[in-house]
PDB file of C-alpha atoms in Angstrom:
ATOM      1  CA  MET A   1      18.322  -5.154  27.417  1.00 49.00           C
ATOM      2  CA  LYS A   2      19.638  -8.557  27.204  1.00 48.00           C
ATOM      3  CA  LYS A   3      17.849  -8.753  23.956  1.00 48.00           C
ATOM      4  CA  TYR A   4      19.633  -5.656  22.652  1.00 48.00           C
ATOM      5  CA  GLN A   5      22.965  -7.058  23.898  1.00 51.00           C
ATOM      6  CA  ARG A   6      22.278 -10.230  21.840  1.00 52.00           C
ATOM      7  CA  LEU A   7      21.687  -8.087  18.847  1.00 48.00           C
ATOM      8  CA  GLY A   8      24.802  -6.002  18.999  1.00 52.00           C
ATOM      9  CA  ALA A   9      26.885  -9.169  19.436  1.00 52.00           C
ATOM     10  CA  CYS A  10      24.954 -10.711  16.629  1.00 49.00           C
ATOM     11  CA  LEU A  11      25.597  -7.899  14.437  1.00 49.00           C
ATOM     12  CA  LEU A  12      29.394  -7.588  15.820  1.00 47.00           C
ATOM     13  CA  LEU A  13      30.131 -11.293  14.908  1.00 47.00           C
ATOM     14  CA  ALA A  14      28.399 -10.930  11.877  1.00 48.00           C
ATOM     15  CA  SER A  15      30.283  -8.166  10.437  1.00 49.00           C
ATOM     16  CA  LEU A  16      33.505  -9.889  11.617  1.00 46.00           C
ATOM     17  CA  GLY A  17      32.590 -13.124   9.782  1.00 50.00           C
ATOM     18  CA  ALA A  18      33.425 -14.859  12.916  1.00 46.00           C
ATOM     19  CA  CYS A  19      30.526 -17.127  13.105  1.00 45.00           C
ATOM     20  CA  SER A  20      28.607 -18.859  10.194  1.00 43.00           C
ATOM     21  CA  PHE A  21      24.874 -18.531  10.135  1.00 43.00           C
ATOM     22  CA  GLY A  22      24.327 -21.652  12.160  1.00 45.00           C
ATOM     23  CA  GLN A  23      26.971 -20.968  14.629  1.00 43.00           C
ATOM     24  CA  GLN A  24      25.979 -17.319  15.686  1.00 42.00           C
ATOM     25  CA  ASP A  25      22.751 -18.756  17.463  1.00 43.00           C
ATOM     26  CA  ARG A  26      25.149 -20.950  19.462  1.00 44.00           C
ATOM     27  CA  CYS A  27      27.626 -18.617  20.324  1.00 43.00           C
ATOM     28  CA  LEU A  28      24.855 -15.896  21.312  1.00 43.00           C
ATOM     29  CA  ASP A  29      23.221 -18.430  23.431  1.00 45.00           C
ATOM     30  CA  GLN A  30      26.413 -18.982  25.143  1.00 44.00           C
ATOM     31  CA  ALA A  31      27.644 -15.511  25.504  1.00 43.00           C
ATOM     32  CA  GLY A  32      23.942 -14.544  26.846  1.00 45.00           C
ATOM     33  CA  ALA A  33      24.307 -17.321  29.465  1.00 44.00           C
ATOM     34  CA  ALA A  34      24.755 -16.392  33.105  1.00 40.00           C
ATOM     35  CA  ALA A  35      27.471 -19.388  33.746  1.00 39.00           C
ATOM     36  CA  GLY A  36      29.826 -18.588  31.075  1.00 41.00           C
ATOM     37  CA  ASN A  37      30.556 -15.148  29.721  1.00 42.00           C
ATOM     38  CA  GLN A  38      32.581 -16.301  26.772  1.00 43.00           C
ATOM     39  CA  CYS A  39      31.694 -18.217  23.698  1.00 43.00           C
ATOM     40  CA  THR A  40      33.959 -21.042  22.668  1.00 43.00           C
ATOM     41  CA  SER A  41      32.282 -22.695  19.909  1.00 42.00           C
ATOM     42  CA  ALA A  42      34.749 -24.935  17.614  1.00 45.00           C
ATOM     43  CA  ASP A  43      34.678 -22.537  15.123  1.00 47.00           C
ATOM     44  CA  ALA A  44      34.016 -19.388  16.598  1.00 46.00           C
ATOM     45  CA  PRO A  45      36.149 -16.772  18.348  1.00 48.00           C
ATOM     46  CA  VAL A  46      35.985 -16.488  22.186  1.00 49.00           C
ATOM     47  CA  VAL A  47      33.728 -13.217  22.881  1.00 47.00           C
ATOM     48  CA  SER A  48      33.440 -11.604  26.266  1.00 48.00           C
ATOM     49  CA  ARG A  49      30.663  -9.592  27.522  1.00 50.00           C
ATOM     50  CA  ALA A  50      33.060  -6.775  27.393  1.00 50.00           C
ATOM     51  CA  ALA A  51      33.619  -7.209  23.798  1.00 48.00           C
ATOM     52  CA  ILE A  52      29.538  -7.627  23.441  1.00 47.00           C
ATOM     53  CA  SER A  53      29.297  -3.958  25.612  1.00 51.00           C
ATOM     54  CA  ALA A  54      32.191  -2.337  23.461  1.00 49.00           C
ATOM     55  CA  SER A  55      30.682  -3.258  20.234  1.00 49.00           C
ATOM     56  CA  SER A  56      27.596  -0.894  20.813  1.00 50.00           C
ATOM     57  CA  THR A  57      29.770   1.720  19.153  1.00 52.00           C
ATOM     58  CA  ASN A  58      30.134  -0.762  16.099  1.00 51.00           C
ATOM     59  CA  VAL A  59      26.403  -1.403  15.666  1.00 49.00           C
ATOM     60  CA  ALA A  60      25.254   2.160  14.378  1.00 50.00           C
ATOM     61  CA  PRO A  61      26.241   1.650  10.740  1.00 51.00           C
ATOM     62  CA  ALA A  62      24.551  -1.843  10.787  1.00 48.00           C
ATOM     63  CA  ARG A  63      21.455  -0.014  11.848  1.00 52.00           C
ATOM     64  CA  SER A  64      21.662   2.726   9.033  1.00 54.00           C
ATOM     65  CA  VAL A  65      20.684  -0.095   6.721  1.00 56.00           C
ATOM     66  CA  LEU A  66      17.691  -1.396   8.464  1.00 61.00           C
ATOM     67  CA  LYS A  67      14.242   0.140   6.619  1.00 61.00           C
ATOM     68  CA  VAL A  68      11.872   1.601   9.380  1.00 64.00           C
ATOM     69  CA  VAL A  69       8.363   0.866   8.649  1.00 62.00           C
ATOM     70  CA  GLY A  70       6.388   4.136   8.079  1.00 62.00           C
ATOM     71  CA  ALA A  71       9.390   6.007   6.626  1.00 73.00           C
ATOM     72  CA  ASP A  72       8.228   5.574   3.142  1.00 82.00           C
ATOM     73  CA  ARG A  73       6.803   8.831   2.644  1.00 89.00           C
ATOM     74  CA  ASP A  74       6.048   9.652  -1.109  1.00 87.00           C
ATOM     75  CA  ALA A  75       6.709  13.600  -2.519  1.00 88.00           C
ATOM     76  CA  ASN A  76       3.125  14.505  -1.005  1.00 89.00           C
ATOM     77  CA  GLY A  77       3.922  13.004   2.368  1.00 91.00           C
ATOM     78  CA  CYS A  78       1.573   9.893   1.619  1.00 93.00           C
ATOM     79  CA  ILE A  79       2.798   6.690   3.711  1.00 93.00           C
ATOM     80  CA  ALA A  80       2.356   3.923   1.400  1.00 90.00           C
ATOM     81  CA  SER A  81       3.207   1.104   3.822  1.00 90.00           C
ATOM     82  CA  ALA A  82       0.480   2.334   5.918  1.00 91.00           C
ATOM     83  CA  GLY A  83      -2.049   2.283   2.813  1.00 90.00           C
ATOM     84  CA  TYR A  84      -2.310   5.964   2.191  1.00 93.00           C
ATOM     85  CA  GLN A  85      -2.511   7.305  -1.422  1.00 92.00           C
ATOM     86  CA  TRP A  86      -2.325  11.078  -2.553  1.00 94.00           C
ATOM     87  CA  SER A  87      -5.803  11.994  -4.124  1.00 95.00           C
ATOM     88  CA  ALA A  88      -5.179  14.680  -6.280  1.00 94.00           C
ATOM     89  CA  MET A  89      -8.538  15.886  -6.531  1.00 96.00           C
ATOM     90  CA  LEU A  90      -9.100  15.977  -2.415  1.00 96.00           C
ATOM     91  CA  GLY A  91      -5.765  17.530  -1.956  1.00 95.00           C
ATOM     92  CA  GLU A  92      -4.780  14.702   0.673  1.00 95.00           C
ATOM     93  CA  CYS A  93      -3.722  11.243   1.649  1.00 95.00           C
ATOM     94  CA  ILE A  94      -6.214   8.963   1.751  1.00 95.00           C
ATOM     95  CA  ARG A  95      -6.854   5.049   1.904  1.00 94.00           C
ATOM     96  CA  LEU A  96      -8.650   3.923  -0.760  1.00 93.00           C
ATOM     97  CA  PHE A  97     -10.206   0.836   1.137  1.00 91.00           C
ATOM     98  CA  GLU A  98     -11.733   3.443   3.638  1.00 93.00           C
ATOM     99  CA  ARG A  99     -12.820   6.268   1.238  1.00 93.00           C
ATOM    100  CA  GLY A 100     -12.845   4.613  -2.163  1.00 94.00           C
ATOM    101  CA  ILE A 101     -16.011   2.643  -3.755  1.00 95.00           C
ATOM    102  CA  ARG A 102     -14.643  -0.742  -4.842  1.00 94.00           C
ATOM    103  CA  PHE A 103     -15.722  -1.461  -8.744  1.00 93.00           C
ATOM    104  CA  GLU A 104     -15.298  -5.237  -9.827  1.00 92.00           C
ATOM    105  CA  ARG A 105     -14.153  -6.585 -13.014  1.00 91.00           C
ATOM    106  CA  TYR A 106     -17.172  -6.514 -15.437  1.00 85.00           C
ATOM    107  CA  ASP A 107     -15.718  -9.095 -17.433  1.00 79.00           C
ATOM    108  CA  ALA A 108     -14.304 -11.965 -15.248  1.00 70.00           C
ATOM    109  CA  LYS A 109     -12.168 -13.529 -18.010  1.00 67.00           C
ATOM    110  CA  ALA A 110     -10.107 -10.703 -18.686  1.00 64.00           C
ATOM    111  CA  SER A 111      -6.297 -10.272 -17.435  1.00 70.00           C
ATOM    112  CA  GLU A 112      -6.729  -6.523 -15.785  1.00 68.00           C
ATOM    113  CA  PRO A 113      -6.860  -6.281 -12.142  1.00 70.00           C
ATOM    114  CA  GLN A 114     -10.167  -7.526 -10.786  1.00 83.00           C
ATOM    115  CA  SER A 115     -10.905  -4.113  -8.818  1.00 87.00           C
ATOM    116  CA  ILE A 116     -10.389  -0.560  -8.907  1.00 92.00           C
ATOM    117  CA  PHE A 117     -11.477   2.247  -6.582  1.00 95.00           C
ATOM    118  CA  VAL A 118     -13.284   5.390  -7.310  1.00 96.00           C
ATOM    119  CA  VAL A 119     -13.489   8.250  -4.773  1.00 96.00           C
ATOM    120  CA  LEU A 120     -16.133  11.056  -4.948  1.00 96.00           C
ATOM    121  CA  SER A 121     -15.394  14.730  -3.983  1.00 95.00           C
ATOM    122  CA  ALA A 122     -17.604  15.941  -1.021  1.00 94.00           C
ATOM    123  CA  ASP A 123     -19.972  17.993  -3.100  1.00 95.00           C
ATOM    124  CA  ARG A 124     -20.214  15.083  -5.750  1.00 94.00           C
ATOM    125  CA  GLN A 125     -19.070  17.004  -8.791  1.00 97.00           C
ATOM    126  CA  GLN A 126     -15.929  15.275  -9.236  1.00 97.00           C
ATOM    127  CA  ALA A 127     -14.697  11.250  -9.294  1.00 97.00           C
ATOM    128  CA  GLU A 128     -11.448  10.106  -9.227  1.00 97.00           C
ATOM    129  CA  ILE A 129     -10.788   6.440 -10.550  1.00 96.00           C
ATOM    130  CA  PHE A 130      -7.606   4.684  -9.039  1.00 95.00           C
ATOM    131  CA  PHE A 131      -6.261   2.016 -11.301  1.00 89.00           C
ATOM    132  CA  ALA A 132      -3.828  -0.757 -10.212  1.00 84.00           C
ATOM    133  CA  THR A 133      -1.789  -0.839 -13.260  1.00 81.00           C
ATOM    134  CA  SER A 134      -1.118   3.143 -13.211  1.00 81.00           C
ATOM    135  CA  ASP A 135      -0.013   5.524 -10.552  1.00 80.00           C
ATOM    136  CA  LYS A 136      -1.862   8.338 -11.987  1.00 88.00           C
ATOM    137  CA  PRO A 137      -5.255   8.328 -11.019  1.00 93.00           C
ATOM    138  CA  ALA A 138      -8.029   9.919 -13.730  1.00 95.00           C
ATOM    139  CA  ILE A 139     -10.519  12.548 -12.597  1.00 97.00           C
ATOM    140  CA  LEU A 140     -13.787  12.746 -13.938  1.00 97.00           C
ATOM    141  CA  SER A 141     -16.845  15.781 -13.927  1.00 97.00           C
ATOM    142  CA  ALA A 142     -20.132  15.022 -13.090  1.00 97.00           C
ATOM    143  CA  GLN A 143     -22.461  15.409 -16.005  1.00 96.00           C
ATOM    144  CA  LYS A 144     -25.920  16.998 -16.278  1.00 94.00           C
ATOM    145  CA  VAL A 145     -28.530  13.778 -16.225  1.00 91.00           C
ATOM    146  CA  LEU A 146     -31.499  14.404 -18.582  1.00 90.00           C
ATOM    147  CA  GLU A 147     -34.812  13.027 -17.317  1.00 88.00           C
ATOM    148  CA  GLY A 148     -35.986   9.931 -18.673  1.00 87.00           C
ATOM    149  CA  ASP A 149     -32.311   9.039 -19.734  1.00 90.00           C
ATOM    150  CA  VAL A 150     -32.341   4.883 -18.877  1.00 90.00           C
ATOM    151  CA  THR A 151     -28.712   4.847 -18.823  1.00 91.00           C
ATOM    152  CA  PRO A 152     -27.234   8.272 -17.815  1.00 95.00           C
ATOM    153  CA  THR A 153     -23.677   9.216 -17.806  1.00 95.00           C
ATOM    154  CA  LEU A 154     -22.902  10.439 -14.325  1.00 96.00           C
ATOM    155  CA  TYR A 155     -19.265  11.538 -14.846  1.00 97.00           C
ATOM    156  CA  GLN A 156     -16.753  11.739 -17.732  1.00 97.00           C
ATOM    157  CA  ASN A 157     -13.487  12.389 -18.581  1.00 97.00           C
ATOM    158  CA  LYS A 158     -13.451  12.913 -22.670  1.00 95.00           C
ATOM    159  CA  THR A 159      -9.509  13.169 -22.780  1.00 94.00           C
ATOM    160  CA  GLU A 160      -8.996   9.861 -21.047  1.00 93.00           C
ATOM    161  CA  GLY A 161     -12.303   8.117 -22.879  1.00 95.00           C
ATOM    162  CA  LEU A 162     -13.548   7.228 -19.224  1.00 96.00           C
ATOM    163  CA  SER A 163     -17.054   7.615 -18.317  1.00 97.00           C
ATOM    164  CA  ILE A 164     -19.373   6.452 -15.151  1.00 97.00           C
ATOM    165  CA  LEU A 165     -22.903   5.552 -16.109  1.00 96.00           C
ATOM    166  CA  ARG A 166     -25.662   4.076 -14.514  1.00 95.00           C
ATOM    167  CA  ALA A 167     -28.017   1.258 -15.651  1.00 92.00           C
ATOM    168  CA  LYS A 168     -30.831   0.267 -13.590  1.00 88.00           C
ATOM    169  CA  ASP A 169     -29.158  -0.512 -10.146  1.00 88.00           C
ATOM    170  CA  GLN A 170     -25.840  -1.039 -11.211  1.00 94.00           C
ATOM    171  CA  PHE A 171     -23.046   1.613 -11.810  1.00 96.00           C
ATOM    172  CA  TYR A 172     -20.207   0.658 -14.803  1.00 96.00           C
ATOM    173  CA  ILE A 173     -17.200   2.463 -15.631  1.00 95.00           C
ATOM    174  CA  ARG A 174     -16.790   2.565 -19.361  1.00 95.00           C
ATOM    175  CA  TYR A 175     -13.256   2.907 -21.167  1.00 92.00           C
ATOM    176  CA  GLN A 176     -13.464   3.959 -24.781  1.00 91.00           C
ATOM    177  CA  GLY A 177     -16.888   2.615 -25.289  1.00 90.00           C
ATOM    178  CA  GLN A 178     -16.255  -0.653 -23.449  1.00 91.00           C
ATOM    179  CA  LEU A 179     -17.810  -1.869 -20.062  1.00 91.00           C
ATOM    180  CA  ILE A 180     -14.754  -2.589 -17.802  1.00 91.00           C
ATOM    181  CA  TYR A 181     -16.099  -2.299 -14.262  1.00 93.00           C
ATOM    182  CA  THR A 182     -19.148  -2.228 -12.107  1.00 93.00           C
ATOM    183  CA  ALA A 183     -20.206  -1.570  -8.648  1.00 94.00           C
ATOM    184  CA  ASN A 184     -23.737  -1.933  -6.743  1.00 92.00           C
ATOM    185  CA  SER A 185     -23.569   1.648  -5.269  1.00 88.00           C
ATOM    186  CA  LEU A 186     -21.683   4.798  -5.451  1.00 87.00           C
ATOM    187  CA  SER A 187     -21.270   4.941  -1.526  1.00 82.00           C
ATOM    188  CA  PRO A 188     -18.296   3.803   0.249  1.00 76.00           C
ATOM    189  CA  ALA A 189     -18.413   0.473   2.161  1.00 63.00           C
ATOM    190  CA  ARG A 190     -17.675   1.293   5.969  1.00 57.00           C
TER     191      ARG A 190
END
């Protein structure tokens, strides 16, 4: 309770401009002390416990400025500060690091982000790619794999020029004909 009284006093003094930043701590220490109920710093006004208690009604406007963690829901209801992002393919808020497959940059010299995430639908008929540089993920559709194809295209979005293909034991994301990201597996790391 004393902590909240001290916070109220600090906000009151700061709003009045009564104490400078360094003096507020000294003023509050003295105001909270059992022996002296007043703050008598050289440059600070005298503040009694009654004034601190009365300041609780003046504290409400200052609280409205504080941002509450988790109060940053987007249009879909996802809480970004908790790591959630909207998946249009799944129709729900997800955490990419829990549900997604991390693909690393194929060319380490590139200036693009070093990793992205791919999320697969439950039936594996669609893949959704979340790029760090775009707030709109791309959705790719599963492709029919022909027997004997050594580098089959597994998922593709012709409009965006994106595809996910497999070559030996590696998976690649190709954008407009260039390999840009790679992964060892198409299963989320858990």
